Amino acid sequence: MSEVAPGLVTVFGGTGFVGSQVVSALARRGWRIRIACRRPDRAWKLQTAGGVGQIKAIRCDATDAAQVGEAIHGADAVINLVGILYEGGGRKFESLHVEASRTIAEASAAAGVDRLVQVSALGANPESQSDYARTKAEAEMAVREVKPDAVIVRPSVVFGAGDDFLNKFAKMAQLSPVLPLVGGGQTKFQPVYVGDVAEAIARATGRGDAAGQTYELGGPAVMTFEDVLKLVSRETYRTPGLVPLPFFAAKIIGGLAQLTAIVGIKPVLTEDQVVLLQSDNVVSDGAQGLAALGIEPTGVEAVAASYLWRYRRGGQFAEPVAA
């Protein structure tokens, strides 16, 4: 294994849930970090992740070639974390997944950047009926066309404090006496800890033998959707009923719920997310994963209680509810 000496890395999407953890992991490894984002004012908390002058945020629209070129100027490595989970407010999968990724790859190639890490998603598939999964796959292809040595990282659903996974269901359990088992609740996931994902991206950025590789990141356990809801119920000390919801009904609900995105409100569910739930989200047999990068995966039960306690009646020191 050959390690690249830390230099200057430009991180697109570095203020998000995963991105902020990536910035911290890079800082620990000695990189100087330039965070390219639409709202640099939101990056102020990340300044404490490194030493004085180690981290700097600049304004950049990832779909603007000129701004992307300026953000990459002088960088030794580039990491692209730009992505959305739903469309709304003019933000489209095609532009932010595919076009932005192509723009970043082309600018990286033009600037002679040695390492480009493209953060995709487990389940990315050009034939998928899900617009999210399809455009994630098209983004991978667009990047590899320009930079064949780019590193592709595909995480499964990511959990950790501040996630939009366990927190979402915990909030639903807090407000509703029932939780929906979409499609019967048998869709499989392999939840991966955000700290492990961040460390994997940081290591892939600095390892010479990672060039051109694809890594699929999953946690140590495969869980069904029903398992996830039961975990949330246990950790929040709540006892919601689990009600089966057929996919066709969930699509109708998702289609209506996603209308809130028009006015800037995050939808609870979208039709595209229901389509995603019709396919398992687990690491492929034989795929390189966390182990290939020397990382021991963290189990969801080891972390969930540390932040789901806020949804308990009575808070952190509430007494468990009898089964």
PDB file of N, CA and C in Angstrom, residues 193-231:
ATOM      1  N   TYR A 193     -21.911   3.208   9.236  1.00  0.00           N
ATOM      2  CA  TYR A 193     -21.695   4.343  10.132  1.00  0.00           C
ATOM      3  C   TYR A 193     -20.989   5.485   9.400  1.00  0.00           C
ATOM      4  N   VAL A 194     -21.467   6.705   9.611  1.00  0.00           N
ATOM      5  CA  VAL A 194     -20.925   7.870   8.912  1.00  0.00           C
ATOM      6  C   VAL A 194     -19.431   8.049   9.173  1.00  0.00           C
ATOM      7  N   GLY A 195     -18.976   7.734  10.391  1.00  0.00           N
ATOM      8  CA  GLY A 195     -17.551   7.851  10.697  1.00  0.00           C
ATOM      9  C   GLY A 195     -16.716   6.890   9.870  1.00  0.00           C
ATOM     10  N   ASP A 196     -17.249   5.682   9.628  1.00  0.00           N
ATOM     11  CA  ASP A 196     -16.541   4.701   8.798  1.00  0.00           C
ATOM     12  C   ASP A 196     -16.500   5.151   7.337  1.00  0.00           C
ATOM     13  N   VAL A 197     -17.603   5.712   6.865  1.00  0.00           N
ATOM     14  CA  VAL A 197     -17.650   6.208   5.483  1.00  0.00           C
ATOM     15  C   VAL A 197     -16.634   7.327   5.293  1.00  0.00           C
ATOM     16  N   ALA A 198     -16.593   8.260   6.235  1.00  0.00           N
ATOM     17  CA  ALA A 198     -15.668   9.389   6.153  1.00  0.00           C
ATOM     18  C   ALA A 198     -14.220   8.916   6.151  1.00  0.00           C
ATOM     19  N   GLU A 199     -13.909   7.975   7.030  1.00  0.00           N
ATOM     20  CA  GLU A 199     -12.547   7.452   7.098  1.00  0.00           C
ATOM     21  C   GLU A 199     -12.182   6.712   5.817  1.00  0.00           C
ATOM     22  N   ALA A 200     -13.144   5.982   5.246  1.00  0.00           N
ATOM     23  CA  ALA A 200     -12.895   5.267   3.996  1.00  0.00           C
ATOM     24  C   ALA A 200     -12.586   6.243   2.857  1.00  0.00           C
ATOM     25  N   ILE A 201     -13.326   7.324   2.786  1.00  0.00           N
ATOM     26  CA  ILE A 201     -13.097   8.323   1.741  1.00  0.00           C
ATOM     27  C   ILE A 201     -11.737   8.983   1.921  1.00  0.00           C
ATOM     28  N   ALA A 202     -11.399   9.306   3.162  1.00  0.00           N
ATOM     29  CA  ALA A 202     -10.104   9.934   3.444  1.00  0.00           C
ATOM     30  C   ALA A 202      -8.959   8.998   3.076  1.00  0.00           C
ATOM     31  N   ARG A 203      -9.093   7.715   3.411  1.00  0.00           N
ATOM     32  CA  ARG A 203      -8.029   6.758   3.080  1.00  0.00           C
ATOM     33  C   ARG A 203      -7.934   6.545   1.573  1.00  0.00           C
ATOM     34  N   ALA A 204      -9.073   6.448   0.898  1.00  0.00           N
ATOM     35  CA  ALA A 204      -9.058   6.261  -0.556  1.00  0.00           C
ATOM     36  C   ALA A 204      -8.424   7.454  -1.259  1.00  0.00           C
ATOM     37  N   THR A 205      -8.567   8.629  -0.660  1.00  0.00           N
ATOM     38  CA  THR A 205      -7.971   9.832  -1.246  1.00  0.00           C
ATOM     39  C   THR A 205      -6.453   9.774  -1.179  1.00  0.00           C
ATOM     40  N   GLY A 206      -5.930   9.165  -0.121  1.00  0.00           N
ATOM     41  CA  GLY A 206      -4.493   9.166   0.080  1.00  0.00           C
ATOM     42  C   GLY A 206      -3.758   7.904  -0.318  1.00  0.00           C
ATOM     43  N   ARG A 207      -4.484   6.877  -0.765  1.00  0.00           N
ATOM     44  CA  ARG A 207      -3.833   5.619  -1.119  1.00  0.00           C
ATOM     45  C   ARG A 207      -3.593   5.513  -2.620  1.00  0.00           C
ATOM     46  N   GLY A 208      -2.352   5.270  -2.991  1.00  0.00           N
ATOM     47  CA  GLY A 208      -2.014   5.150  -4.397  1.00  0.00           C
ATOM     48  C   GLY A 208      -2.685   3.968  -5.063  1.00  0.00           C
ATOM     49  N   ASP A 209      -2.869   2.846  -4.327  1.00  0.00           N
ATOM     50  CA  ASP A 209      -3.454   1.661  -4.930  1.00  0.00           C
ATOM     51  C   ASP A 209      -4.976   1.738  -5.049  1.00  0.00           C
ATOM     52  N   ALA A 210      -5.568   2.852  -4.632  1.00  0.00           N
ATOM     53  CA  ALA A 210      -7.023   3.012  -4.745  1.00  0.00           C
ATOM     54  C   ALA A 210      -7.430   3.549  -6.118  1.00  0.00           C
ATOM     55  N   ALA A 211      -6.484   4.012  -6.902  1.00  0.00           N
ATOM     56  CA  ALA A 211      -6.795   4.609  -8.203  1.00  0.00           C
ATOM     57  C   ALA A 211      -7.590   3.644  -9.078  1.00  0.00           C
ATOM     58  N   GLY A 212      -8.709   4.127  -9.598  1.00  0.00           N
ATOM     59  CA  GLY A 212      -9.536   3.337 -10.496  1.00  0.00           C
ATOM     60  C   GLY A 212     -10.395   2.288  -9.822  1.00  0.00           C
ATOM     61  N   GLN A 213     -10.360   2.228  -8.488  1.00  0.00           N
ATOM     62  CA  GLN A 213     -11.104   1.200  -7.759  1.00  0.00           C
ATOM     63  C   GLN A 213     -12.526   1.677  -7.411  1.00  0.00           C
ATOM     64  N   THR A 214     -13.392   0.705  -7.166  1.00  0.00           N
ATOM     65  CA  THR A 214     -14.750   0.971  -6.685  1.00  0.00           C
ATOM     66  C   THR A 214     -14.921   0.270  -5.341  1.00  0.00           C
ATOM     67  N   TYR A 215     -15.390   1.017  -4.356  1.00  0.00           N
ATOM     68  CA  TYR A 215     -15.578   0.461  -3.010  1.00  0.00           C
ATOM     69  C   TYR A 215     -17.065   0.542  -2.638  1.00  0.00           C
ATOM     70  N   GLU A 216     -17.627  -0.586  -2.213  1.00  0.00           N
ATOM     71  CA  GLU A 216     -18.999  -0.620  -1.727  1.00  0.00           C
ATOM     72  C   GLU A 216     -18.952  -0.712  -0.203  1.00  0.00           C
ATOM     73  N   LEU A 217     -19.552   0.266   0.448  1.00  0.00           N
ATOM     74  CA  LEU A 217     -19.435   0.373   1.904  1.00  0.00           C
ATOM     75  C   LEU A 217     -20.738  -0.022   2.602  1.00  0.00           C
ATOM     76  N   GLY A 218     -20.644  -1.040   3.429  1.00  0.00           N
ATOM     77  CA  GLY A 218     -21.789  -1.479   4.212  1.00  0.00           C
ATOM     78  C   GLY A 218     -21.348  -1.823   5.614  1.00  0.00           C
ATOM     79  N   GLY A 219     -22.268  -1.808   6.544  1.00  0.00           N
ATOM     80  CA  GLY A 219     -21.959  -2.140   7.929  1.00  0.00           C
ATOM     81  C   GLY A 219     -21.826  -3.642   8.132  1.00  0.00           C
ATOM     82  N   PRO A 220     -21.646  -4.072   9.376  1.00  0.00           N
ATOM     83  CA  PRO A 220     -21.422  -5.486   9.666  1.00  0.00           C
ATOM     84  C   PRO A 220     -22.673  -6.351   9.602  1.00  0.00           C
ATOM     85  N   ALA A 221     -23.858  -5.730   9.565  1.00  0.00           N
ATOM     86  CA  ALA A 221     -25.102  -6.518   9.609  1.00  0.00           C
ATOM     87  C   ALA A 221     -26.072  -6.092   8.515  1.00  0.00           C
ATOM     88  N   VAL A 222     -26.760  -7.085   7.955  1.00  0.00           N
ATOM     89  CA  VAL A 222     -27.844  -6.830   7.001  1.00  0.00           C
ATOM     90  C   VAL A 222     -29.152  -6.812   7.782  1.00  0.00           C
ATOM     91  N   MET A 223     -29.947  -5.768   7.581  1.00  0.00           N
ATOM     92  CA  MET A 223     -31.201  -5.609   8.307  1.00  0.00           C
ATOM     93  C   MET A 223     -32.346  -5.402   7.330  1.00  0.00           C
ATOM     94  N   THR A 224     -33.519  -5.912   7.667  1.00  0.00           N
ATOM     95  CA  THR A 224     -34.699  -5.596   6.872  1.00  0.00           C
ATOM     96  C   THR A 224     -35.263  -4.251   7.326  1.00  0.00           C
ATOM     97  N   PHE A 225     -36.141  -3.707   6.518  1.00  0.00           N
ATOM     98  CA  PHE A 225     -36.802  -2.452   6.886  1.00  0.00           C
ATOM     99  C   PHE A 225     -37.549  -2.632   8.203  1.00  0.00           C
ATOM    100  N   GLU A 226     -38.150  -3.802   8.392  1.00  0.00           N
ATOM    101  CA  GLU A 226     -38.854  -4.089   9.655  1.00  0.00           C
ATOM    102  C   GLU A 226     -37.876  -4.097  10.820  1.00  0.00           C
ATOM    103  N   ASP A 227     -36.685  -4.672  10.617  1.00  0.00           N
ATOM    104  CA  ASP A 227     -35.662  -4.686  11.669  1.00  0.00           C
ATOM    105  C   ASP A 227     -35.289  -3.263  12.083  1.00  0.00           C
ATOM    106  N   VAL A 228     -35.184  -2.380  11.093  1.00  0.00           N
ATOM    107  CA  VAL A 228     -34.807  -0.988  11.366  1.00  0.00           C
ATOM    108  C   VAL A 228     -35.866  -0.311  12.225  1.00  0.00           C
ATOM    109  N   LEU A 229     -37.140  -0.499  11.868  1.00  0.00           N
ATOM    110  CA  LEU A 229     -38.214   0.126  12.645  1.00  0.00           C
ATOM    111  C   LEU A 229     -38.283  -0.435  14.070  1.00  0.00           C
ATOM    112  N   LYS A 230     -38.017  -1.724  14.220  1.00  0.00           N
ATOM    113  CA  LYS A 230     -38.013  -2.323  15.565  1.00  0.00           C
ATOM    114  C   LYS A 230     -36.849  -1.784  16.390  1.00  0.00           C
ATOM    115  N   LEU A 231     -35.702  -1.580  15.746  1.00  0.00           N
ATOM    116  CA  LEU A 231     -34.552  -0.991  16.437  1.00  0.00           C
ATOM    117  C   LEU A 231     -34.893   0.409  16.930  1.00  0.00           C
TER     118      LEU A 231
END
